[in-house]
Amino acid sequence: MTAEVSSDGRTPLVIGVGNEFRGDDAAGLLVSREIRRSVKGGVQVVETPGGVSELLELWDGRDRVYLVDAFQSGGAPGTWKRLLVGREPLPTTTSGTSTHGATVASAIALGQVLDRMPKLLVIYGIEAGHFEPGRDTSEEVLMGVREVARALGQELELPNRKTEREGG
Amino acid sequence: MSVRTIAVDYLARVEGEGSLRVRVHDGRVDDVELQIFEPPRFFEAFLRGRRYSEAPDITARICGICPVAYQMSSVHAMEQVLGLRVGGQLRALRRLLYCGEWIESHALHVYLLHTPDFLGYPDAVQLAKDDPDTVRRGLALKKAGNALMALLGGREIHPINVRVGGFYRVPSREELDQIRPTLESALDIAEETVHFAAGLPFPEADEDYEFVALQHPEEYAMNEGEIVSNRGLRIPVARYDEEFERAPVGYTHALQSVRKGGTPYLLGAMARYSLNHGQLTPRAKAVAHEVGLEPLVRNPFRSIVVRAVEMVFACEEALRIIAQYDPPSDPWIAPPDPIPAGVGAAATEAPRGLLFHRYRLAPGGQIESAEIIAPTAQNQKRIEEDVRHVVERSLALDDAALTGMCERTIRNHDPCISCATHFLRLDVERT
């Protein structure tokens, strides 16, 4: 659910990207729901099917944003990556079914050109197996969802330690 | 015998993905095949057995760009079965919500997807590096449309506030007043957009379209009207099947829509403008006149100007509705009890054109069957014709340039392949 975004920008924002009717593309949404359920307070969680301008609106002016999305790079379904935007290259395809396929990458590129990026943008990408309409999310990806939710939950609880490690 | 093959694996800057194959034999275009997969097929099956009241929220998930269109066509069809007539301020609020969707969808297409074609950029990111203000104008317009959708729909994408009979909650007078400055600013930007778009360099093209759109006696049609064309068609929506047919073709998962007899037709902004331009709002009419936009536009590359004019219209119309708003006492009209059985059909004007829904309800309100015909599936055959003509005119171009021209031709029509496809690849084969 796309919630109201707080105006101070200091509350960490988790963005789950995906389409719950298209198999493994639901991964980002499922992680965001798990975060909403398990992390108590101090975190804002939104779901979106993507969209360049929508992502810019969501993260512009924020201090810390964590985006979770399905992607396909030829790896095993359910495996996942954590990327610190600006430090590491994005996967070639960040989402198979969001409009334009490369919405997240396009939003980052446009945000960087227009200076509309959050101070910190972390992407958790879960490797997807299929994006077929009507099919359930695969067991492998559901396992990846649980792992990412746990890792992201820990990072939200201890952001400085994680950021130092990534920066280190 | 000459053989020439051009292949593009991914067609960028359309909504969603699909594929196109063009075969040129001895300097003649033999085949043009736009291949699309169609999620509405899945949703039609998914809807069977669900409650009538679930259709607006389920069908809104078909498309992240035009969810309001799916909601509007579904609620109108259901209300026909239920015998509900939604009028007054509730009807006006639906129109206001639709204005928001037209603004955000057209802004996306005009600035982020279409403009780079005319200015020689591969995408909006590269355009923004040289001309950030142009892209910012597009984002500002889109934000205004999204704000309207968020206010009335409950959220920007996949709105949840629409229900059969009206809304779950209607806005207060103050809430609508708060959005007025945003829309007033958007109206100015939209006017600026018309001038900007009209100044772009347009390739020559003159297509003999049969334009099809809704037409309403009192307003530029969005939610209601008869289906009309510039070739004399005029029917109530319920008679859609008598004049249009869908046929499976071997190369695409979508059913291709044509007029009975096989003629392709065109929906969307160009069709609406050409059929209903006399009902545009004053500033929309004036700015179209200022830039010399003729009442009948047959060059598809100029569709970008038409969409800009429709953005002016949508901003003006939204401001008019807000100015006249008087909150209704009830946010919805209650359905009859029990829910009757029956068939309801409705069409509304999605940003990309007429979106047709038909449902059969069992006694008590369970959906027995659903039929959803998206604009892109209806335009598919006509887009193929445009591609055929542009290839015939452009055979002297090298492969890269010809491929680029095919992509531009498809983007002229803003095909919302999110509604209708899985991916888009382009192959041009010359033999």
Coordinates of C-alpha atoms in Angstrom, one line a residue:
Chain A
M1 CA 0.0 0.0 0.0
T2 CA 1.4 3.4 -0.9
A3 CA 1.4 5.3 2.3
E4 CA 1.8 9.0 3.0
V5 CA 5.4 9.9 3.0
S6 CA 6.5 11.9 6.1
S7 CA 7.8 15.4 5.4
D8 CA 10.9 15.4 7.5
G9 CA 12.6 12.7 5.4
R10 CA 14.5 11.2 8.4
T11 CA 12.3 8.2 8.9
P12 CA 13.8 5.2 7.0
L13 CA 11.6 4.2 4.0
V14 CA 11.2 0.7 2.7
I15 CA 9.9 0.5 -0.9
G16 CA 8.6 -2.9 -2.1
V17 CA 8.4 -3.0 -5.9
G18 CA 6.5 -5.7 -7.8
N19 CA 3.3 -7.2 -9.0
E20 CA 1.6 -9.7 -6.8
F21 CA -0.2 -11.3 -9.7
R22 CA 2.9 -12.2 -11.6
G23 CA 4.7 -15.0 -9.8
D24 CA 8.1 -14.2 -8.5
D25 CA 7.6 -10.5 -9.2
A26 CA 5.8 -10.3 -5.9
A27 CA 9.1 -10.8 -4.0
G28 CA 9.6 -7.1 -3.2
L29 CA 6.0 -6.7 -2.0
L30 CA 6.3 -9.8 0.2
V31 CA 9.4 -8.5 1.9
S32 CA 7.9 -5.1 2.5
R33 CA 4.8 -6.8 4.1
E34 CA 7.1 -8.8 6.3
I35 CA 9.0 -5.7 7.4
R36 CA 5.7 -3.9 8.2
R37 CA 4.7 -6.9 10.3
S38 CA 8.0 -7.5 12.1
V39 CA 9.7 -4.1 12.5
K40 CA 7.9 -2.0 15.1
G41 CA 7.9 1.7 14.6
G42 CA 10.4 4.2 13.2
V43 CA 10.1 2.8 9.7
Q44 CA 7.8 3.7 6.8
V45 CA 6.8 1.0 4.3
V46 CA 5.3 1.5 0.9
E47 CA 4.4 -0.9 -2.0
T48 CA 4.5 0.2 -5.6
P49 CA 4.4 -1.5 -9.0
G50 CA 7.2 0.9 -10.0
G51 CA 7.2 3.9 -12.3
V52 CA 10.1 6.3 -12.7
S53 CA 8.4 9.4 -11.5
E54 CA 6.6 7.5 -8.6
L55 CA 10.0 6.3 -7.3
L56 CA 11.5 9.8 -7.6
E57 CA 8.6 11.2 -5.6
L58 CA 8.9 8.5 -3.0
W59 CA 12.6 8.8 -2.3
D60 CA 13.3 12.4 -3.1
G61 CA 14.4 14.2 0.1
R62 CA 14.8 11.1 2.2
D63 CA 17.8 10.2 4.3
R64 CA 17.6 6.4 4.0
V65 CA 15.7 4.4 1.5
Y66 CA 15.7 0.6 1.1
L67 CA 14.2 -0.7 -2.1
V68 CA 13.3 -4.4 -2.6
D69 CA 12.6 -5.7 -6.1
A70 CA 12.8 -8.9 -8.1
F71 CA 15.3 -9.2 -10.9
Q72 CA 16.7 -11.7 -13.3
S73 CA 20.4 -12.0 -14.1
G74 CA 20.6 -15.7 -14.8
G75 CA 21.3 -16.7 -11.2
A76 CA 19.5 -19.3 -9.1
P77 CA 15.9 -18.2 -8.1
G78 CA 15.8 -17.0 -4.5
T79 CA 19.4 -15.9 -4.3
W80 CA 19.7 -12.2 -3.4
K81 CA 22.0 -9.2 -3.5
R82 CA 22.4 -6.1 -1.5
L83 CA 23.6 -3.1 -3.4
L84 CA 24.5 0.3 -2.2
V85 CA 23.6 2.7 -5.0
G86 CA 26.5 4.8 -6.1
R87 CA 29.0 2.3 -4.9
E88 CA 28.1 -0.8 -6.9
P89 CA 26.6 -1.3 -10.4
L90 CA 23.0 -2.4 -10.7
P91 CA 21.9 -5.7 -12.1
T92 CA 21.2 -5.5 -15.9
T93 CA 17.5 -6.2 -15.3
T94 CA 16.0 -5.0 -12.0
S95 CA 12.5 -6.2 -12.6
G96 CA 10.9 -8.2 -15.3
T97 CA 7.4 -6.9 -15.3
S98 CA 7.4 -3.4 -14.0
T99 CA 6.6 -0.9 -16.7
H100 CA 9.6 -0.6 -18.9
G101 CA 11.4 -3.6 -17.3
A102 CA 14.2 -1.3 -16.0
T103 CA 12.1 1.1 -14.0
V104 CA 14.3 1.1 -11.0
A105 CA 17.5 1.6 -13.0
S106 CA 15.8 4.4 -15.0
A107 CA 14.6 6.1 -11.9
I108 CA 18.1 6.0 -10.3
A109 CA 19.7 7.4 -13.5
L110 CA 17.1 10.2 -13.8
G111 CA 17.3 10.9 -10.1
Q112 CA 21.0 11.3 -10.3
V113 CA 20.8 13.7 -13.3
L114 CA 18.0 15.8 -11.7
D115 CA 19.6 15.6 -8.2
R116 CA 16.5 13.9 -6.8
M117 CA 18.2 11.0 -4.9
P118 CA 18.0 10.1 -1.2
K119 CA 21.1 10.4 0.8
L120 CA 21.4 6.6 1.1
L121 CA 19.7 4.2 -1.3
V122 CA 20.1 0.5 -0.7
I123 CA 18.6 -2.1 -3.1
Y124 CA 17.9 -5.6 -2.1
G125 CA 17.4 -7.6 -5.3
I126 CA 15.9 -11.1 -5.3
E127 CA 16.6 -13.3 -8.2
A128 CA 13.3 -14.4 -9.9
G129 CA 12.6 -17.5 -11.8
H130 CA 9.4 -16.6 -13.6
F131 CA 7.0 -13.6 -14.0
E132 CA 4.0 -15.5 -15.4
P133 CA 0.6 -14.0 -14.7
G134 CA -1.5 -16.0 -12.3
R135 CA 1.3 -18.3 -11.0
D136 CA 2.3 -18.4 -7.4
T137 CA 5.6 -17.1 -6.1
S138 CA 8.1 -20.0 -6.2
E139 CA 9.3 -21.8 -3.0
E140 CA 12.9 -20.7 -3.8
V141 CA 11.9 -17.1 -4.0
L142 CA 9.8 -17.3 -0.9
M143 CA 12.9 -18.5 0.9
G144 CA 14.8 -15.6 -0.5
V145 CA 12.0 -13.3 0.7
R146 CA 12.4 -14.6 4.2
E147 CA 16.2 -14.2 4.2
V148 CA 16.0 -10.6 2.8
A149 CA 13.3 -9.7 5.3
R150 CA 15.6 -10.9 8.1
A151 CA 18.6 -9.1 6.7
L152 CA 16.8 -5.9 6.0
G153 CA 15.1 -6.0 9.5
Q154 CA 18.5 -6.3 11.1
E155 CA 19.8 -3.4 9.0
L156 CA 16.9 -1.2 9.9
E157 CA 17.5 -2.0 13.6
L158 CA 21.3 -1.3 13.3
P159 CA 21.7 1.0 10.3
N160 CA 25.0 2.5 11.3
R161 CA 26.8 -0.7 11.8
K162 CA 25.6 -2.0 8.4
T163 CA 26.5 1.2 6.6
E164 CA 29.9 1.2 8.1
R165 CA 30.5 -2.3 7.0
E166 CA 29.3 -1.5 3.5
G167 CA 31.4 1.6 3.4
G168 CA 34.4 -0.1 4.9
Chain B
M1 CA 16.2 -11.5 -54.7
S2 CA 17.4 -9.2 -52.0
V3 CA 17.4 -10.2 -48.4
R4 CA 17.5 -7.8 -45.5
T5 CA 16.9 -8.5 -41.8
I6 CA 16.8 -6.0 -39.0
A7 CA 16.3 -7.1 -35.4
V8 CA 15.8 -5.2 -32.2
D9 CA 15.6 -7.3 -29.1
Y10 CA 13.9 -4.8 -26.8
L11 CA 11.7 -1.9 -27.7
A12 CA 12.2 0.8 -25.1
R13 CA 9.9 3.6 -24.0
V14 CA 6.6 1.8 -24.4
E15 CA 4.5 0.8 -21.4
G16 CA 5.4 -2.8 -20.9
E17 CA 6.9 -5.1 -23.4
G18 CA 6.1 -6.9 -26.6
S19 CA 7.6 -7.7 -30.0
L20 CA 7.4 -6.7 -33.6
R21 CA 8.4 -8.6 -36.7
V22 CA 8.6 -6.9 -40.1
R23 CA 9.4 -8.9 -43.3
V24 CA 10.5 -7.0 -46.4
H25 CA 10.7 -9.0 -49.7
D26 CA 12.2 -7.5 -52.8
G27 CA 11.5 -4.0 -51.6
R28 CA 7.9 -4.8 -50.6
V29 CA 6.6 -5.2 -47.1
D30 CA 5.2 -8.7 -46.8
D31 CA 4.3 -9.0 -43.2
V32 CA 4.0 -6.8 -40.1
E33 CA 3.3 -8.7 -36.9
L34 CA 2.9 -7.0 -33.6
Q35 CA 3.1 -9.7 -31.0
I36 CA 1.6 -9.2 -27.6
F37 CA 0.6 -11.3 -24.6
E38 CA -2.5 -10.3 -22.9
P39 CA -2.8 -10.4 -19.1
P40 CA -6.5 -9.4 -19.4
R41 CA -7.1 -13.0 -20.4
F42 CA -5.8 -14.1 -17.0
F43 CA -7.8 -11.5 -15.2
E44 CA -11.0 -12.6 -17.0
A45 CA -10.5 -16.1 -15.7
F46 CA -9.5 -14.8 -12.3
L47 CA -12.7 -12.8 -11.9
R48 CA -15.0 -15.8 -12.5
G49 CA -16.5 -16.8 -9.1
R50 CA -15.7 -13.5 -7.4
R51 CA -18.2 -11.0 -6.1
Y52 CA -19.3 -8.2 -8.4
S53 CA -18.0 -5.7 -5.8
E54 CA -14.4 -7.1 -6.2
A55 CA -14.2 -6.2 -9.9
P56 CA -13.0 -2.6 -9.5
D57 CA -10.1 -3.5 -7.3
I58 CA -9.1 -6.6 -9.1
T59 CA -9.2 -5.1 -12.6
A60 CA -7.3 -2.0 -11.4
R61 CA -4.3 -4.4 -11.0
I62 CA -4.2 -5.0 -14.7
C63 CA -2.3 -1.7 -15.3
G64 CA -0.3 0.5 -13.1
I65 CA -0.7 3.4 -15.6
C66 CA -4.4 3.4 -16.1
P67 CA -6.0 1.7 -13.1
V68 CA -8.8 4.3 -13.0
A69 CA -9.9 3.3 -16.5
Y70 CA -10.3 -0.4 -15.4
Q71 CA -12.2 0.7 -12.3
M72 CA -14.5 3.0 -14.2
S73 CA -15.4 0.5 -16.9
S74 CA -16.0 -2.2 -14.4
V75 CA -18.2 -0.1 -12.0
H76 CA -20.3 1.2 -14.9
A77 CA -20.9 -2.3 -16.2
M78 CA -21.8 -3.6 -12.7
E79 CA -24.1 -0.6 -12.1
Q80 CA -25.9 -1.5 -15.3
V81 CA -26.8 -5.0 -14.0
L82 CA -27.7 -3.6 -10.6
G83 CA -29.9 -0.8 -12.1
L84 CA -27.9 1.9 -10.3
R85 CA -27.6 5.4 -11.9
V86 CA -24.7 7.4 -10.4
G87 CA -25.2 11.0 -11.1
G88 CA -24.6 14.5 -9.6
Q89 CA -21.5 15.0 -7.5
L90 CA -20.6 11.4 -7.4
R91 CA -20.5 11.3 -11.2
A92 CA -18.5 14.5 -11.2
L93 CA -15.9 13.0 -8.8
R94 CA -15.5 10.1 -11.1
R95 CA -14.8 12.4 -13.9
L96 CA -12.3 14.3 -11.7
L97 CA -10.5 11.1 -10.9
Y98 CA -10.3 10.3 -14.6
C99 CA -8.8 13.8 -15.2
G100 CA -6.0 12.8 -12.8
E101 CA -5.3 9.7 -14.7
W102 CA -5.3 11.4 -18.1
I103 CA -2.9 14.1 -16.8
E104 CA -0.4 11.6 -15.2
S105 CA -0.5 9.1 -18.1
H106 CA -0.2 11.8 -20.9
A107 CA 2.6 13.5 -19.0
L108 CA 4.5 10.3 -18.8
H109 CA 4.1 9.6 -22.5
V110 CA 4.7 13.1 -23.8
Y111 CA 7.8 13.9 -21.7
L112 CA 9.4 10.7 -20.7
L113 CA 8.6 8.4 -23.6
H114 CA 7.8 10.4 -26.7
T115 CA 9.8 13.7 -26.6
P116 CA 13.2 11.9 -26.7
D117 CA 12.2 10.6 -30.2
F118 CA 11.8 14.1 -31.6
L119 CA 15.0 15.6 -30.1
G120 CA 17.3 12.7 -30.9
Y121 CA 17.9 11.3 -27.5
P122 CA 17.8 7.6 -26.6
D123 CA 15.8 8.2 -23.4
A124 CA 14.6 10.8 -20.9
V125 CA 17.7 10.4 -18.8
Q126 CA 20.0 11.6 -21.7
L127 CA 17.5 14.3 -22.5
A128 CA 17.5 15.5 -18.8
K129 CA 21.3 15.8 -18.9
D130 CA 21.0 18.5 -21.6
D131 CA 17.6 19.9 -20.9
P132 CA 16.6 19.1 -17.3
D133 CA 13.8 21.7 -17.3
T134 CA 11.9 19.9 -20.0
V135 CA 11.9 16.7 -18.0
R136 CA 11.1 18.6 -14.8
R137 CA 8.0 20.0 -16.5
G138 CA 6.8 16.4 -17.3
L139 CA 7.5 15.3 -13.8
A140 CA 5.6 18.3 -12.4
L141 CA 2.6 17.5 -14.6
K142 CA 2.7 13.8 -13.6
K143 CA 2.9 14.7 -10.0
A144 CA -0.3 16.9 -10.3
G145 CA -2.1 14.0 -11.9
N146 CA -0.9 11.6 -9.3
A147 CA -1.9 14.0 -6.5
L148 CA -5.5 14.0 -7.8
M149 CA -5.5 10.2 -8.1
A150 CA -4.2 9.9 -4.6
L151 CA -6.8 12.3 -3.2
L152 CA -9.8 10.6 -4.8
G153 CA -8.5 7.1 -5.3
G154 CA -6.9 6.7 -1.9
R155 CA -3.5 6.2 -3.4
E156 CA -1.7 7.0 -6.7
I157 CA -1.3 3.5 -8.1
H158 CA -4.0 1.0 -8.0
P159 CA -6.5 3.3 -6.2
I160 CA -8.8 1.6 -3.7
N161 CA -11.5 4.1 -3.0
V162 CA -13.7 3.4 -6.0
R163 CA -16.7 1.1 -5.4
V164 CA -19.8 0.1 -7.3
G165 CA -22.3 2.9 -6.7
G166 CA -19.7 5.6 -5.9
F167 CA -16.8 5.8 -3.5
Y168 CA -15.9 4.5 -0.1
R169 CA -15.2 8.0 1.0
V170 CA -15.7 11.4 -0.7
P171 CA -13.3 14.3 -0.2
S172 CA -14.2 17.4 1.8
R173 CA -14.6 20.8 0.2
E174 CA -11.3 21.8 1.9
E175 CA -9.4 18.8 0.6
L176 CA -10.3 19.7 -3.0
D177 CA -9.5 23.3 -2.4
Q178 CA -6.0 22.4 -1.3
I179 CA -5.2 20.8 -4.6
R180 CA -6.3 23.7 -6.7
P181 CA -3.0 25.6 -6.7
T182 CA -1.3 22.4 -8.0
L183 CA -3.8 22.1 -10.8
E184 CA -3.6 25.8 -11.7
S185 CA 0.1 25.5 -12.0
A186 CA -0.3 22.2 -14.0
L187 CA -2.7 24.0 -16.4
D188 CA 0.0 26.6 -17.1
I189 CA 2.6 23.9 -17.7
A190 CA 0.2 21.9 -19.9
E191 CA -0.4 25.0 -22.1
E192 CA 3.4 25.5 -22.3
T193 CA 3.6 21.8 -23.2
V194 CA 1.3 22.3 -26.2
H195 CA 3.5 25.1 -27.6
F196 CA 6.6 23.0 -26.9
A197 CA 5.2 19.9 -28.6
A198 CA 3.9 21.8 -31.6
G199 CA 7.4 23.1 -32.2
L200 CA 8.9 19.6 -32.5
P201 CA 10.0 18.4 -35.9
F202 CA 7.4 16.0 -37.3
P203 CA 8.1 13.4 -40.0
E204 CA 5.6 13.4 -42.8
A205 CA 2.7 10.9 -42.5
D206 CA -1.0 10.9 -43.5
E207 CA -3.0 7.9 -42.4
D208 CA -6.6 7.3 -43.3
Y209 CA -7.7 6.3 -39.9
E210 CA -11.2 5.2 -38.8
F211 CA -11.2 6.9 -35.5
V212 CA -13.4 5.3 -32.8
A213 CA -14.3 7.0 -29.5
L214 CA -17.1 7.6 -27.0
Q215 CA -19.2 10.7 -27.7
H216 CA -21.4 12.4 -25.2
P217 CA -24.0 15.1 -26.1
E218 CA -22.9 17.4 -23.3
E219 CA -19.2 16.9 -22.6
Y220 CA -15.9 15.7 -23.9
A221 CA -16.6 12.0 -23.3
M222 CA -14.7 10.2 -20.6
N223 CA -17.1 7.8 -18.6
E224 CA -20.2 7.7 -20.8
G225 CA -21.4 8.0 -24.3
E226 CA -22.2 6.3 -27.5
I227 CA -19.5 4.7 -29.6
V228 CA -19.0 6.7 -32.7
S229 CA -16.5 6.9 -35.6
N230 CA -15.6 9.3 -38.4
R231 CA -17.1 6.8 -40.9
G232 CA -20.7 7.0 -39.6
L233 CA -20.7 4.5 -36.8
R234 CA -23.0 5.4 -33.9
I235 CA -24.1 2.7 -31.5
P236 CA -24.8 2.3 -27.8
V237 CA -21.9 0.5 -26.0
A238 CA -24.2 -2.6 -25.4
R239 CA -24.0 -3.2 -29.2
Y240 CA -20.2 -3.3 -29.3
D241 CA -20.2 -6.9 -30.5
E242 CA -22.4 -6.1 -33.5
E243 CA -19.8 -3.8 -35.0
F244 CA -16.4 -5.1 -33.6
E245 CA -14.9 -8.5 -33.5
R246 CA -11.8 -10.2 -32.1
A247 CA -10.0 -12.9 -33.8
P248 CA -7.0 -14.9 -32.7
V249 CA -3.9 -14.7 -34.9
G250 CA -1.1 -17.1 -34.9
Y251 CA 1.7 -14.9 -33.8
T252 CA 0.2 -13.2 -30.8
H253 CA -1.4 -14.2 -27.5
A254 CA -3.8 -11.3 -27.8
L255 CA -7.0 -11.4 -29.8
Q256 CA -6.8 -8.8 -32.6
S257 CA -9.8 -6.4 -32.7
V258 CA -11.1 -5.2 -36.0
R259 CA -14.4 -3.7 -37.3
K260 CA -16.7 -6.4 -38.6
G261 CA -15.4 -7.1 -42.0
G262 CA -11.8 -6.9 -41.0
T263 CA -11.0 -3.1 -41.0
P264 CA -8.6 -1.9 -38.4
Y265 CA -9.5 1.2 -36.4
L266 CA -7.8 3.6 -34.0
L267 CA -8.7 4.6 -30.5
G268 CA -7.1 7.1 -28.1
A269 CA -6.3 10.8 -28.0
M270 CA -6.2 11.4 -31.8
A271 CA -9.6 9.7 -32.1
R272 CA -11.2 11.6 -29.2
Y273 CA -9.8 14.9 -30.4
S274 CA -10.9 14.4 -34.0
L275 CA -14.4 13.3 -33.0
N276 CA -15.0 15.6 -30.0
H277 CA -12.8 18.6 -30.3
G278 CA -15.7 21.0 -30.3
Q279 CA -16.4 20.0 -26.7
L280 CA -12.9 20.8 -25.4
T281 CA -12.6 23.4 -22.6
P282 CA -12.0 27.0 -23.6
R283 CA -8.2 27.1 -23.0
A284 CA -7.7 23.7 -24.6
K285 CA -9.5 24.9 -27.7
A286 CA -7.7 28.2 -27.7
V287 CA -4.2 26.8 -27.4
A288 CA -4.9 24.1 -30.1
H289 CA -6.0 27.0 -32.4
E290 CA -2.9 29.0 -31.5
V291 CA -0.5 26.3 -32.5
G292 CA -2.5 25.5 -35.7
L293 CA -3.6 22.0 -34.7
E294 CA -6.2 21.1 -37.3
P295 CA -9.5 19.5 -36.1
L296 CA -8.7 16.3 -37.9
V297 CA -5.1 15.1 -37.1
R298 CA -4.0 12.3 -39.4
N299 CA -0.2 12.4 -38.8
P300 CA 0.4 10.0 -35.9
F301 CA 3.7 11.8 -35.0
R302 CA 1.5 14.8 -34.1
S303 CA -0.3 12.8 -31.5
I304 CA 2.1 14.3 -29.0
V305 CA 0.4 17.7 -29.5
V306 CA -3.0 16.2 -29.2
R307 CA -2.1 14.6 -25.9
A308 CA -0.7 17.9 -24.7
V309 CA -4.1 19.6 -25.6
E310 CA -5.9 16.9 -23.7
M311 CA -3.7 17.6 -20.6
V312 CA -4.9 21.3 -20.8
F313 CA -8.5 20.0 -21.1
A314 CA -8.1 17.7 -18.1
C315 CA -6.6 20.4 -15.9
E316 CA -9.3 22.9 -16.8
E317 CA -12.0 20.3 -16.4
A318 CA -10.6 19.2 -13.0
L319 CA -10.6 22.9 -11.8
R320 CA -14.2 23.3 -13.0
I321 CA -15.4 20.3 -11.2
I322 CA -13.6 21.4 -8.0
A323 CA -15.1 24.9 -8.2
Q324 CA -18.6 23.4 -8.4
Y325 CA -18.1 20.7 -5.8
D326 CA -20.7 20.3 -3.1
P327 CA -19.9 17.2 -1.0
P328 CA -22.7 14.6 -1.5
S329 CA -24.4 13.4 1.6
D330 CA -23.7 9.7 0.8
P331 CA -20.5 8.5 -0.7
W332 CA -22.2 5.7 -2.6
I333 CA -25.6 4.5 -3.7
A334 CA -26.5 1.2 -2.0
P335 CA -27.0 -1.8 -4.3
P336 CA -30.3 -3.5 -4.5
D337 CA -31.0 -6.5 -2.2
P338 CA -30.8 -9.2 -3.5
I339 CA -28.3 -8.6 -6.2
P340 CA -30.0 -9.4 -9.5
A341 CA -28.6 -11.7 -12.2
G342 CA -27.8 -10.1 -15.6
V343 CA -25.3 -8.9 -18.1
G344 CA -23.7 -5.4 -18.0
A345 CA -21.4 -3.8 -20.6
A346 CA -19.7 -0.5 -20.4
A347 CA -16.9 1.4 -22.0
T348 CA -14.9 4.4 -20.8
E349 CA -12.1 6.4 -22.3
A350 CA -8.8 5.2 -20.9
P351 CA -5.9 7.5 -21.8
R352 CA -5.1 5.2 -24.7
G353 CA -8.7 4.8 -25.8
L354 CA -11.9 3.0 -25.3
L355 CA -11.8 0.2 -22.7
F356 CA -14.6 -2.2 -22.9
H357 CA -15.9 -4.5 -20.0
R358 CA -18.7 -6.9 -20.0
Y359 CA -19.8 -9.1 -17.0
R360 CA -22.4 -11.7 -16.5
L361 CA -23.6 -12.0 -12.9
A362 CA -25.4 -14.9 -11.3
P363 CA -28.3 -14.2 -8.8
G364 CA -26.6 -12.9 -5.7
G365 CA -23.8 -11.1 -7.5
Q366 CA -21.2 -13.8 -8.3
I367 CA -19.3 -13.1 -11.6
E368 CA -20.1 -15.9 -14.1
S369 CA -18.0 -14.4 -16.9
A370 CA -15.9 -11.4 -17.6
E371 CA -14.7 -9.9 -20.9
I372 CA -12.1 -7.1 -21.0
I373 CA -11.0 -5.5 -24.2
A374 CA -8.0 -3.2 -23.7
P375 CA -7.3 -0.3 -26.0
T376 CA -3.9 -1.6 -27.1
A377 CA -5.4 -4.9 -28.2
Q378 CA -7.9 -2.9 -30.3
N379 CA -5.2 -0.6 -31.8
Q380 CA -2.8 -3.5 -32.5
K381 CA -3.9 -4.0 -36.1
R382 CA -4.0 -0.4 -36.9
I383 CA -0.5 0.1 -35.4
E384 CA 0.7 -2.7 -37.7
E385 CA -0.7 -0.7 -40.6
D386 CA 1.2 2.4 -39.5
V387 CA 4.4 0.4 -39.3
R388 CA 3.8 -1.1 -42.8
H389 CA 3.3 2.3 -44.3
V390 CA 6.4 3.8 -42.6
V391 CA 8.6 0.9 -43.7
E392 CA 7.2 1.3 -47.3
R393 CA 8.1 5.0 -47.2
S394 CA 11.5 4.5 -45.6
L395 CA 13.1 1.5 -47.4
A396 CA 16.0 3.6 -48.4
L397 CA 17.0 4.0 -44.8
D398 CA 19.7 1.8 -43.4
D399 CA 18.8 -0.9 -41.0
A400 CA 19.4 1.0 -37.8
A401 CA 17.5 4.1 -39.0
L402 CA 14.6 1.9 -40.3
T403 CA 14.4 0.1 -37.0
G404 CA 14.3 3.4 -35.1
M405 CA 11.5 4.6 -37.4
C406 CA 9.5 1.5 -36.6
E407 CA 10.0 2.0 -32.9
R408 CA 8.9 5.7 -33.1
T409 CA 5.8 4.7 -35.1
I410 CA 4.8 2.3 -32.3
R411 CA 5.5 4.9 -29.6
N412 CA 3.2 7.4 -31.5
H413 CA 0.3 5.4 -30.2
D414 CA 1.6 5.0 -26.6
P415 CA 0.7 1.4 -26.6
C416 CA 0.1 0.4 -23.0
I417 CA 1.6 -3.0 -23.4
S418 CA 1.6 -3.4 -19.6
C419 CA -2.1 -4.0 -20.1
A420 CA -1.5 -6.3 -23.0
T421 CA 1.9 -7.9 -23.2
H422 CA 4.8 -9.6 -21.7
F423 CA 7.7 -8.1 -23.7
L424 CA 8.4 -6.3 -26.9
R425 CA 11.1 -7.2 -29.4
L426 CA 11.5 -5.9 -32.9
D427 CA 12.7 -7.9 -35.9
V428 CA 12.8 -6.5 -39.4
E429 CA 13.6 -9.1 -41.9
R430 CA 14.4 -8.1 -45.5
T431 CA 14.5 -10.8 -48.2

